[in-house]
Structures are given as C-alpha cells and as structure tokens.
XYZ file of C-alpha atoms in Angstrom:
629
model
C 150.032 132.381 90.242
C 147.016 132.937 87.973
C 146.075 129.245 88.232
C 146.287 129.489 92.009
C 143.850 132.406 92.049
C 141.496 130.504 89.754
C 141.583 127.460 92.021
C 140.901 129.635 95.047
C 137.970 131.245 93.228
C 136.512 127.855 92.359
C 136.828 126.702 95.989
C 135.157 129.880 97.254
C 132.278 129.537 94.781
C 131.836 125.849 95.652
C 131.696 126.644 99.358
C 129.211 129.452 98.801
C 127.053 127.135 96.725
C 126.869 124.762 99.690
C 125.810 127.440 102.195
C 123.398 129.472 100.064
C 119.936 129.554 101.603
C 116.506 130.125 100.168
C 114.040 132.757 101.308
C 110.590 132.379 102.842
C 107.688 134.769 102.647
C 107.368 136.426 106.061
C 103.606 136.699 105.553
C 102.966 132.945 105.556
C 106.292 131.249 106.078
C 106.224 129.502 102.706
C 109.126 129.412 100.283
C 108.671 131.484 97.162
C 107.665 129.190 94.326
C 105.915 129.477 90.972
C 104.821 125.827 91.010
C 101.296 124.614 91.609
C 100.513 124.156 95.278
C 99.118 121.013 96.862
C 95.531 120.794 98.075
C 94.894 122.229 101.527
C 92.571 119.482 102.724
C 93.913 118.199 106.059
C 92.885 118.983 109.629
C 94.605 117.982 112.863
C 92.486 114.781 112.983
C 93.954 113.740 109.634
C 97.417 114.566 110.944
C 96.878 112.429 114.044
C 95.872 109.521 111.795
C 99.060 110.009 109.761
C 101.267 110.410 112.845
C 99.883 107.470 114.831
C 99.619 105.266 111.749
C 103.195 105.989 110.687
C 104.593 105.506 114.197
C 102.855 102.410 115.555
C 104.068 99.610 113.341
C 104.295 95.942 114.187
C 107.397 96.683 116.257
C 105.407 97.075 119.454
C 104.068 93.536 119.015
C 107.659 92.244 119.055
C 109.774 94.843 120.881
C 108.094 94.351 124.252
C 109.372 90.775 124.483
C 112.895 91.397 123.207
C 113.576 94.542 125.239
C 112.024 93.197 128.443
C 113.943 89.933 128.203
C 117.334 91.427 127.316
C 117.429 94.925 128.810
C 114.631 96.343 130.910
C 112.824 93.535 132.683
C 109.730 94.805 134.556
C 110.939 98.401 134.003
C 109.939 98.160 130.331
C 107.356 100.928 130.699
C 110.096 103.278 131.943
C 112.125 102.479 128.818
C 109.194 103.502 126.639
C 108.641 106.629 128.742
C 112.252 107.797 128.490
C 112.312 107.053 124.761
C 109.064 108.998 124.373
C 110.491 111.986 126.223
C 113.592 111.856 124.001
C 111.423 111.763 120.877
C 109.370 114.658 122.268
C 112.478 116.871 122.211
C 112.650 116.454 118.441
C 108.879 116.850 118.218
C 109.082 120.281 119.909
C 111.660 121.387 117.332
C 109.574 120.026 114.454
C 106.473 121.751 115.820
C 108.079 125.210 115.745
C 109.679 124.880 112.317
C 106.639 123.271 110.678
C 104.355 126.062 111.912
C 106.859 128.743 110.857
C 107.573 127.268 107.420
C 104.482 125.236 106.400
C 105.667 123.891 103.085
C 106.417 120.430 101.723
C 109.834 118.991 102.431
C 109.986 118.641 106.219
C 113.608 118.552 107.507
C 114.979 119.172 103.986
C 112.952 122.383 103.727
C 113.984 123.644 107.164
C 117.669 122.876 106.542
C 117.600 124.721 103.209
C 116.183 127.809 104.916
C 118.332 127.805 108.057
C 121.605 125.973 107.257
C 122.309 125.825 103.543
C 121.907 123.984 100.269
C 124.634 121.376 100.846
C 123.239 120.111 104.154
C 119.683 120.308 102.809
C 120.633 118.142 99.840
C 122.172 115.460 102.065
C 119.116 115.502 104.336
C 116.748 115.139 101.392
C 118.883 112.398 99.865
C 118.973 110.507 103.190
C 115.197 110.852 103.592
C 114.679 109.344 100.140
C 116.638 106.307 101.289
C 114.753 106.186 104.599
C 111.271 106.164 103.109
C 112.097 103.765 100.268
C 113.783 101.113 102.392
C 111.342 101.697 105.255
C 108.358 101.087 102.990
C 109.945 97.996 101.462
C 110.823 96.520 104.865
C 107.290 97.078 106.138
C 105.792 95.478 103.030
C 108.012 92.394 103.418
C 106.729 91.980 106.966
C 103.039 91.911 106.045
C 102.817 88.579 104.195
C 104.067 86.350 107.084
C 101.559 87.951 109.473
C 98.817 87.751 106.870
C 99.570 84.050 106.383
C 99.139 83.409 110.120
C 95.585 84.738 109.949
C 94.795 82.171 107.236
C 96.293 79.324 109.231
C 100.034 79.266 108.565
C 102.896 80.136 106.255
C 101.687 77.834 103.480
C 98.068 79.010 103.521
C 98.373 82.069 101.286
C 97.324 81.674 97.627
C 100.205 80.474 95.479
C 100.276 83.676 93.472
C 100.882 85.700 96.681
C 103.074 83.257 98.603
C 106.834 83.641 98.856
C 108.953 81.591 96.445
C 112.671 81.007 96.125
C 114.125 81.492 92.647
C 115.852 78.236 91.605
C 119.630 78.525 91.584
C 119.605 81.897 93.310
C 119.526 82.814 96.963
C 116.592 85.169 96.382
C 113.144 84.815 97.929
C 110.556 86.859 96.055
C 107.487 88.212 97.847
C 104.603 88.932 95.416
C 102.253 89.838 98.270
C 104.561 92.666 99.382
C 104.792 94.100 95.863
C 101.007 93.907 95.366
C 100.382 95.706 98.645
C 102.824 98.483 97.696
C 101.030 98.962 94.357
C 97.634 99.052 96.100
C 98.835 101.678 98.570
C 100.443 103.688 95.757
C 97.171 103.694 93.804
C 95.297 104.811 96.893
C 97.749 107.669 97.475
C 97.276 108.851 93.885
C 93.517 109.289 94.367
C 93.920 112.210 96.725
C 95.491 113.076 100.054
C 92.178 113.400 101.879
C 90.934 110.045 100.618
C 94.170 108.201 101.367
C 94.396 109.771 104.821
C 90.819 108.705 105.545
C 91.700 105.116 104.611
C 94.808 105.287 106.781
C 92.658 106.572 109.632
C 90.376 103.538 109.375
C 93.292 101.106 109.429
C 94.958 102.971 112.294
C 91.720 102.975 114.292
C 91.447 99.199 113.903
C 95.017 98.815 115.188
C 94.357 101.118 118.152
C 91.264 99.099 119.102
C 93.354 95.931 119.112
C 95.861 97.579 121.439
C 93.042 98.791 123.677
C 91.753 95.212 123.784
C 95.202 94.076 124.926
C 95.238 96.771 127.627
C 91.695 96.220 128.965
C 91.534 92.416 128.855
C 95.174 92.108 129.906
C 94.585 94.371 132.918
C 91.617 92.211 133.971
C 93.782 89.080 133.800
C 96.577 90.835 135.718
C 94.270 91.831 138.563
C 92.899 88.301 138.568
C 96.362 86.727 138.862
C 97.908 89.362 141.114
C 100.303 90.891 138.540
C 102.565 87.867 138.744
C 105.181 89.331 136.411
C 106.129 91.957 138.994
C 106.381 89.558 141.948
C 109.970 88.510 141.261
C 113.003 88.271 143.554
C 115.192 90.040 140.961
C 113.376 93.305 141.602
C 112.092 95.956 139.266
C 115.466 96.639 137.603
C 117.063 93.184 137.108
C 119.564 94.598 134.588
C 120.098 97.817 136.501
C 119.401 101.360 135.391
C 121.901 100.881 132.543
C 119.799 98.047 131.157
C 116.677 100.178 131.323
C 118.459 103.004 129.454
C 119.743 100.523 126.851
C 116.148 99.432 126.382
C 115.173 103.069 125.866
C 117.709 103.400 123.062
C 116.208 100.306 121.406
C 112.549 101.339 121.657
C 113.341 104.934 120.609
C 112.964 103.817 117.017
C 109.392 102.749 117.757
C 108.588 106.491 117.910
C 109.988 107.297 114.486
C 107.153 108.347 112.215
C 105.766 111.584 113.627
C 108.043 113.472 111.217
C 105.659 112.314 108.467
C 103.201 114.861 109.855
C 105.637 117.703 109.155
C 106.044 116.579 105.538
C 102.312 117.207 104.972
C 102.544 120.859 106.075
C 101.606 122.339 102.702
C 98.335 120.374 102.639
C 97.103 121.468 106.086
C 94.252 123.969 106.281
C 95.504 125.740 109.409
C 99.174 124.802 109.742
C 100.026 127.167 112.621
C 97.499 125.450 114.865
C 97.079 121.958 113.411
C 100.705 120.957 112.795
C 101.870 121.337 116.422
C 98.661 119.639 117.595
C 99.078 116.790 115.127
C 102.719 116.190 116.027
C 102.217 116.499 119.778
C 99.005 114.475 120.124
C 100.150 111.666 117.848
C 103.338 111.273 119.892
C 101.394 111.429 123.162
C 98.912 108.767 121.998
C 101.723 106.464 120.866
C 103.615 106.862 124.149
C 100.476 106.127 126.184
C 99.639 102.987 124.181
C 103.227 101.711 124.300
C 103.482 102.162 128.058
C 100.103 100.617 128.862
C 100.744 97.580 126.673
C 104.158 97.185 128.324
C 102.732 97.360 131.838
C 100.084 94.760 131.055
C 102.268 92.255 129.217
C 105.014 92.333 131.844
C 102.319 91.783 134.472
C 100.891 88.773 132.633
C 104.154 86.895 132.071
C 107.507 87.220 133.872
C 109.999 88.934 131.583
C 112.310 85.894 131.568
C 109.509 83.674 130.186
C 108.382 85.964 127.357
C 108.387 84.691 123.794
C 110.670 87.141 121.939
C 108.848 86.620 118.614
C 105.187 86.714 119.723
C 105.197 88.132 123.274
C 101.636 89.472 123.354
C 99.770 86.574 121.744
C 101.757 83.985 123.713
C 101.024 85.883 126.946
C 97.286 85.613 126.319
C 97.628 81.994 125.209
C 99.326 81.138 128.516
C 96.145 82.286 130.268
C 93.893 80.148 128.060
C 92.793 82.817 125.552
C 93.973 81.166 122.350
C 91.649 83.092 120.045
C 93.312 86.359 121.091
C 96.332 85.382 118.990
C 94.290 85.859 115.802
C 93.036 89.253 116.928
C 96.551 90.386 117.861
C 97.942 89.144 114.547
C 95.197 91.106 112.793
C 96.304 94.172 114.736
C 99.876 93.611 113.599
C 98.719 93.412 109.969
C 96.707 96.632 110.368
C 99.714 98.331 111.967
C 101.979 97.270 109.105
C 99.520 98.424 106.444
C 99.202 101.812 108.132
C 102.986 102.099 108.497
C 103.365 101.208 104.801
C 101.131 104.113 103.855
C 103.032 106.355 106.248
C 106.340 105.367 104.631
C 105.297 106.009 101.037
C 103.195 109.137 101.670
C 105.999 111.631 102.557
C 108.566 110.711 99.907
C 106.791 112.241 96.868
C 106.582 115.487 98.874
C 110.325 115.381 99.538
C 111.024 114.742 95.841
C 108.635 117.543 94.865
C 110.287 120.033 97.230
C 113.764 119.185 95.912
C 112.564 119.437 92.309
C 110.967 122.822 92.981
C 114.355 124.063 94.163
C 116.002 122.740 90.997
C 118.053 120.056 92.777
C 116.135 117.245 91.039
C 114.483 117.142 87.590
C 111.223 119.082 87.270
C 109.494 115.753 86.519
C 109.029 115.254 90.261
C 107.508 118.704 90.863
C 104.432 118.117 88.697
C 101.147 118.171 90.614
C 98.070 116.555 89.075
C 95.408 119.158 88.314
C 92.473 116.990 89.417
C 93.751 115.214 92.511
C 96.326 117.895 93.495
C 98.790 115.140 94.337
C 102.368 114.743 92.977
C 101.332 111.624 91.065
C 104.573 111.199 89.110
C 106.638 111.220 92.285
C 104.147 108.921 94.019
C 104.222 106.361 91.196
C 108.028 106.488 91.039
C 108.255 105.976 94.802
C 105.781 103.100 94.729
C 107.494 101.391 91.813
C 110.934 101.510 93.459
C 109.557 100.306 96.809
C 107.649 97.482 95.118
C 110.739 96.272 93.249
C 112.772 96.231 96.450
C 109.987 94.506 98.387
C 109.572 91.865 95.673
C 113.211 90.879 95.223
C 115.116 91.812 98.385
C 115.024 90.888 102.037
C 115.713 94.412 103.212
C 115.809 93.559 106.923
C 119.617 93.835 106.831
C 119.253 97.350 105.444
C 116.749 98.453 108.094
C 119.475 100.261 110.055
C 119.895 102.655 107.135
C 116.371 103.922 107.826
C 117.485 105.074 111.259
C 120.388 107.091 109.832
C 118.122 109.268 107.712
C 115.714 109.859 110.587
C 118.344 110.673 113.211
C 120.306 112.981 110.898
C 117.058 114.793 110.083
C 116.201 115.101 113.796
C 119.669 116.516 114.468
C 119.513 119.095 111.701
C 116.037 120.208 112.768
C 117.359 120.908 116.278
C 120.339 122.806 114.818
C 117.922 124.786 112.636
C 115.989 125.902 115.729
C 119.203 127.244 117.283
C 120.109 129.080 114.063
C 116.594 130.487 113.742
C 116.675 131.871 117.275
C 120.219 133.261 117.382
C 121.452 133.868 113.808
C 118.442 133.914 111.456
C 119.351 134.695 107.818
C 119.639 138.439 107.281
C 119.994 138.358 103.486
C 117.397 137.696 100.812
C 118.060 136.065 97.406
C 116.712 138.158 94.534
C 116.476 137.052 90.885
C 119.341 138.089 88.630
C 116.844 140.068 86.516
C 116.912 142.709 89.260
C 120.666 143.210 88.972
C 120.440 146.633 87.325
C 118.009 147.863 89.951
C 120.243 146.544 92.741
C 123.286 148.328 91.283
C 121.393 151.606 91.328
C 120.661 151.374 95.068
C 123.412 152.954 97.201
C 124.371 150.078 99.510
C 126.897 147.265 99.535
C 125.697 144.112 97.827
C 127.239 140.868 96.800
C 126.312 138.490 94.036
C 126.015 134.696 93.945
C 127.409 133.868 90.508
C 130.649 133.152 88.738
C 131.804 136.749 88.299
C 134.563 138.409 90.240
C 132.170 139.902 92.808
C 130.874 136.553 93.920
C 128.507 137.032 96.847
C 128.573 135.596 100.269
C 125.789 133.636 101.807
C 124.250 134.643 105.069
C 126.827 132.642 106.951
C 129.673 134.835 105.714
C 131.885 136.165 108.451
C 131.799 139.661 106.876
C 128.309 141.089 107.477
C 126.740 143.523 105.048
C 126.049 147.159 105.835
C 128.542 147.372 108.683
C 131.519 149.583 109.304
C 134.952 148.073 109.518
C 135.562 149.699 112.887
C 132.453 148.413 114.665
C 133.270 148.070 118.382
C 132.687 144.784 120.143
C 130.737 146.551 122.923
C 128.602 149.671 122.761
C 126.981 151.691 125.503
C 123.298 151.059 126.178
C 121.749 154.472 126.765
C 118.590 153.375 128.532
C 120.269 151.275 131.187
C 123.696 152.887 131.312
C 125.338 149.480 130.812
C 127.314 147.894 128.017
C 125.924 145.378 125.543
C 127.215 143.464 122.523
C 126.632 144.992 119.129
C 124.262 143.055 116.878
C 126.977 141.948 114.461
C 129.325 140.627 117.130
C 126.503 139.011 119.074
C 125.563 137.072 115.944
C 129.186 136.004 115.458
C 129.494 134.835 119.057
C 126.193 132.945 118.835
C 127.217 131.305 115.560
C 130.544 130.119 116.960
C 128.789 128.884 120.100
C 126.384 126.783 118.038
C 129.348 125.277 116.199
C 131.169 124.571 119.493
C 128.035 122.927 120.860
C 127.626 120.610 117.857
C 131.335 119.722 117.857
C 131.280 119.055 121.590
C 128.211 116.843 121.221
C 129.926 114.745 118.576
C 133.212 114.368 120.483
C 131.419 113.492 123.719
C 129.118 110.872 122.173
C 131.886 109.357 120.052
C 134.270 109.029 122.991
C 131.554 107.666 125.279
C 130.615 105.000 122.727
C 134.116 103.992 121.547
C 135.106 101.511 124.248
C 138.087 100.291 122.214
C 139.905 103.622 122.411
C 142.808 103.877 124.882
C 141.534 105.003 128.264
C 143.513 108.239 128.543
C 142.690 109.351 125.004
C 139.030 108.454 125.472
C 138.670 110.392 128.708
C 140.548 113.354 127.231
C 138.202 113.361 124.259
C 135.204 113.226 126.597
C 136.636 116.148 128.554
C 137.198 118.278 125.456
C 133.751 117.471 124.093
C 132.057 118.153 127.408
C 133.920 121.457 127.784
C 132.937 122.659 124.299
C 129.346 121.620 124.935
C 129.227 123.401 128.280
C 130.842 126.589 126.955
C 128.451 126.711 124.000
C 125.428 126.162 126.244
C 126.504 128.847 128.735
C 127.235 131.434 126.049
C 123.950 130.812 124.230
C 122.095 131.060 127.528
C 123.731 134.416 128.264
C 123.427 136.178 124.906
C 120.111 137.532 123.679
C 118.197 135.815 120.924
C 117.992 137.741 117.647
C 114.994 140.046 117.235
C 114.791 139.138 113.549
C 113.406 135.718 114.511
C 109.993 137.319 115.064
C 109.697 138.322 111.403
C 111.396 135.284 109.888
C 108.733 132.963 108.540
C 105.288 132.834 110.103
C 105.413 134.194 113.639
C 101.990 133.070 114.828
C 102.706 129.407 115.465
C 104.195 127.180 118.128
C 107.350 128.319 119.975
C 109.787 125.662 121.152
C 110.399 126.037 124.911
C 113.666 125.919 126.877
C 115.922 127.144 124.081
C 118.896 126.591 123.906
C 118.837 123.668 126.388
C 116.146 121.581 124.696
C 117.628 121.601 121.156
C 121.125 120.931 122.524
C 119.939 117.895 124.515
C 118.051 116.744 121.415
C 121.258 116.943 119.361
C 123.162 115.041 122.067
C 120.655 112.160 122.140
C 120.421 111.864 118.361
C 124.194 111.949 117.906
C 124.609 109.238 120.550
C 122.162 107.002 118.695
C 123.844 107.764 115.362
C 127.287 106.844 116.672
C 125.954 103.542 118.019
C 124.312 102.350 114.787
C 127.381 100.313 113.867
C 130.122 100.368 111.233
C 128.248 98.114 108.769
C 125.266 100.454 108.683
C 127.460 103.502 108.191
C 129.377 101.766 105.398
C 126.127 101.138 103.486
C 124.868 104.658 104.112
C 128.195 106.141 102.991
C 127.787 104.504 99.583
C 124.347 106.062 99.196
C 125.559 109.476 100.361
C 128.513 109.314 97.954
C 126.078 108.714 95.095
C 124.111 111.713 96.357
C 127.209 113.917 96.351
C 127.877 112.983 92.722
C 124.265 113.712 91.723
C 124.484 117.101 93.410
C 127.822 118.005 91.818
C 126.769 117.066 88.286
C 123.109 118.135 88.411
C 121.755 119.816 91.528
C 124.492 122.423 91.937
C 124.117 123.626 88.351
C 120.307 123.567 88.189
C 119.589 125.059 91.608
C 117.030 127.866 91.569
C 119.591 129.950 93.498
C 122.413 129.521 91.002
C 122.060 133.120 89.719
C 120.570 134.628 92.850
C 121.797 138.009 94.086
C 121.813 138.354 97.889
C 120.864 141.664 99.488
C 120.087 142.667 103.084
C 116.534 141.954 104.158
C 115.977 145.589 105.069
C 116.468 146.638 101.424
C 114.757 143.705 99.723
C 111.222 145.067 100.018
C 112.334 148.451 98.657
C 113.908 146.820 95.608
C 110.861 144.645 95.038
C 108.452 147.566 95.177
C 110.603 149.678 92.891
C 111.030 146.915 90.318
C 107.581 145.343 90.436
C 109.100 141.867 90.728
C 108.605 139.306 93.467
C 111.355 137.688 95.421
C 112.758 134.538 93.971
C-alpha cells in the first residue's frame, strides 16, 4: 500500500512538472530573468527584411510550375491567395503573443507561459530540428544554382564543387558548408549588421521578382495572355485541385515566425512586431500572386517546365538572358533564407537555457556584440556538417512538422490567454517562510507532501468548496456563471475544440478507414468542435487577460473563431505530412523526451518554485524585498 502511494505521488509530481508555467512581468510582458538581455537594435524595417527574406526562398521559382501543372492550372494565383489567408490566421495569433510577451523564444516562450513546461519543451525541441535541417537544406540548394550562373554544373571551382566519396553513396558539398560558415560569422558580428546584410540580399531578390512581374506583364499584354485562353477553363482540376495546390504552396509562407523570435531585440515591440509580421506576410503574398498571374499568362500550365518554370517561360519568348537574372534571384533568395534559418535558432537555445532546460552554455550573450555567440556557432557548425555530408532533401518534411506544431500551439495559447489566463505566480523557494506567514491557502511545487498544483489544476485556490455554479448579478437582475466555473467550462471547451479538430482532420484524411467508422469519427469530431466553438462564443473572456503580459499591443480579432480555424488548418496539414515523415520526427521527439527527463526536468528554473495566487504575489514581494522568479 505504501509503494502504491509513492507511485501515485511520483505520477502526480511528474504531471505537475509538465504543466508548470513561468511568469511574465505585467509591466513589459517579459519573463523574469537574471541573464543579460540582447541588444534592442531592430525596427520594423529590419523585421520586414527578416520576414520577407526568411519566407521567400527559391521555392517560388519552382513551385509555380509544379503546382500549376499538377493541381491548380490557371487558378494558381487563387492557390497562393488561399494559402496566404491561411498563414495570416497564424500571423494574427503570433502578432498578439509577440507584442504581449516580447522575449526571445517565439512559440516555445508563449507555450511555456500559457500551456506548460512539457509542451514548451517539445515545441522548442521541434524548432531546433526545423531550423537546423531547414538551414542545411537551403545551403545544399545554393551550389547548383550558383553553378548555373557560371555556366553549368561543372563550372564551379574544384574546391567548392560537389564530389562523391569513393566507395560510399555520399555526395559532399563544400560550397554549402562554406556558405553556412560565412553566414554564421556574419550573424556573430551583431544582429543589426547581419539584418542589414540580409536586407540587401532580400532587396536584390525582390527586384528580380519585380522584373519578372513588369516585363512578364508586358509580354502577356503583347501576346494576349495566351495561358488563360484555354478550352479547359480556369479550374481544369476543379476547386479540389486548387485547394490541393493551396496546401502545397502554404509552406512557401513559412518564415514569418522568424520575426517573432527576434522580439527581445526590437526597440518598440508592441508596435513593430505586429507591423513586421503583417507587412512581411502581405508583401510575400502580393509577390507570389503577381508572379503566378504573369507566368501562367506567358505559358499554358500544361507546357510549363516543372524545374525552371520562370526562366523557361521567358526563354520561350526569346529573352534568353533573363534566365541568368532569374537564377541570380534564386541564389539571392536562398542566401537570405539561409540567414533566416540560422538566425532564430540561437535565440531558441538561449531561451531554453535561461529556463534551465538546456545547459547554461547556450544562454551566454557576448558583451560586445550582444549576440548569443556560443549558440550561434554551435548552430552554424551543426548545420554546416549536415550540409556538407547529407542530402537532406528527404528530411525536408521534418521542417514542416516543427512549424505546424508551433503554429498550432500558438493558436491554442491565444485561446488560453483569453479565457483561462494563469492565475498563479511562481515565487522562489527562498520566500517560503514569508508565504507560510500569510493567511491564505498556498501550494508548493516540490517533492514534499504538500506538492503544489499548477495553474491548470482543477481545484482553484482561494475558493470555497460550496461555490455555486450560478450567482445572481445584482446590476442586471440576471444570473451569470461564477468566475471559477466559467474558467472550468472554458478550459474544457478548449480541450473539446482541440480534440474535435484532430478527430475531424484525421478522419477526413484517412481514406483507408472503413466508411462507417470514418464518417462516425468525422461526426464526433465535428460535434466536439462545434460545441467547443459555441460555448467559447457564449462565455465571457477572462478579465485577467488585460493585465497578463503587456496590454498595449496588437489584439487578435475574431476570437475564438480565428484561432480555432487556424488550429483546424494546421492539424489538417500535419495529418497529411505522411507516415515516413512522422516516423523520422518521432525518433527526434523521443530523444527530446529523454533529454528532458534526465536533464531539463531536474534543472528547470521552476523546480523549487512555490505557486501563489496573483493577487497575493505583489504583497509577498513587497514585504520580502525579493523579485518574482
């Protein structure tokens, strides 16, 4: 019996470790930390350079041909528009959270504040994989395009050209590794300097795309927009084909989340972060759509070259030299995307190290450059090794997992922030004596018998056991939910909504399931989703949201509908990534679970934290002279 109680105690403590959440300063929305801060040197123009540069890679130079030929046809621009609108849903959620909590860490930081340590760890671990593989894949794609500028695949200097190792099925790419080291060195100089360089490269890429739009439009008007004069109509593959194309080009918008990871280095985060995220996404959507309209007008979708659609379209109209300019644009886009892939990861590592989940080695900030140089060098070294030895194109799907999971958790965090914001504050264990002397119920987050609950506990603090579900509202003479029960109902509704989203998207995507079971699963998922949406629309949002984090920034509109639709879209894309991708990601996540169990859980800055109600935290702090942990 004693062993059973011990096992139950261990399980309870493990669960509470996973859901413990860190506190933010309500004055500026930043997490309490004693580490050196990064330099506040960025404006919204710098953020636009980061957002556009990280988003517009070489994919647009290839995707337009593949998607038009296989899915969308002349409706390619609609595919980009729908994908842009879908990405904008996540951008709205990012804009609110980044302006409320302007600190390094992006989705990891928001999840740690709103959901809990376990989910935050998995998000951070997945983002590490995303940025490392993403940077390596981009670097491997630069050398073939660079070789085309010099005349062909064999025209690069021998020391930079690709070589196959004798006896092994490995093709090394020295050019990719060199470029990663160059970018890493540039990032170590300083964030303002590296962002300025990225802005130059991004501007060159944008000018190439503007050339394609302007000159291509002139040719289209000259030839009568021949690509649209087809008997198959505007939707040759139907609306379903156009939507399938949207799902494919959605990943061309991934990259604006890099803006959120720079939040701690922005001079005016409440204004500049939403502007940077929104404008960078708007610019990318406009460029994608205009290029699509022009290229489809130049060449019928069925005749497009899937590998070089833009350059071959110009070549078919006698402008051969444009191929070199377009290839140069692709190289510029890849170089900018490489910087955008490596730039956020040291900030993620630094945020996790500050919270004790990774060694403090990664939290060091250089005194002169105010950049996490150790994390930057580590990131660059790992990406360079991968880019040199591995063809990571087969692992590219793993990049999408990290991004989509982060997008999903950010949307969930917005719902939690609005309806059930944390109402407890972690205080350092050094204040334990002071807390015991205050006459109110408290719980403790340690290994003793009075182990505390996190904010997601079903037993709220400072409440009577006989609290009624409804209480009379004096002013209006009606009946309203009590605060405690309203929070419970909202919390369960958020869980129902997420569960319903998963069941609905899984059933809709699993065509191999028996028909009756599949439709039943869709029905259950749709019902849970609808019930959760209706309940959240009917109950009031929590008043504590106004004082949680910085309250002077951007506010996400159409809550709860917008975050719920965002979760639905991201879960649908996650389910459709394929079993092979999920198998690879599962291995990485399993490694992450082991690292957390044997290191992060024990070294977390919240391991000895004592949780008290927010209303009493300031009183304890003033009386003790200590700051919140």
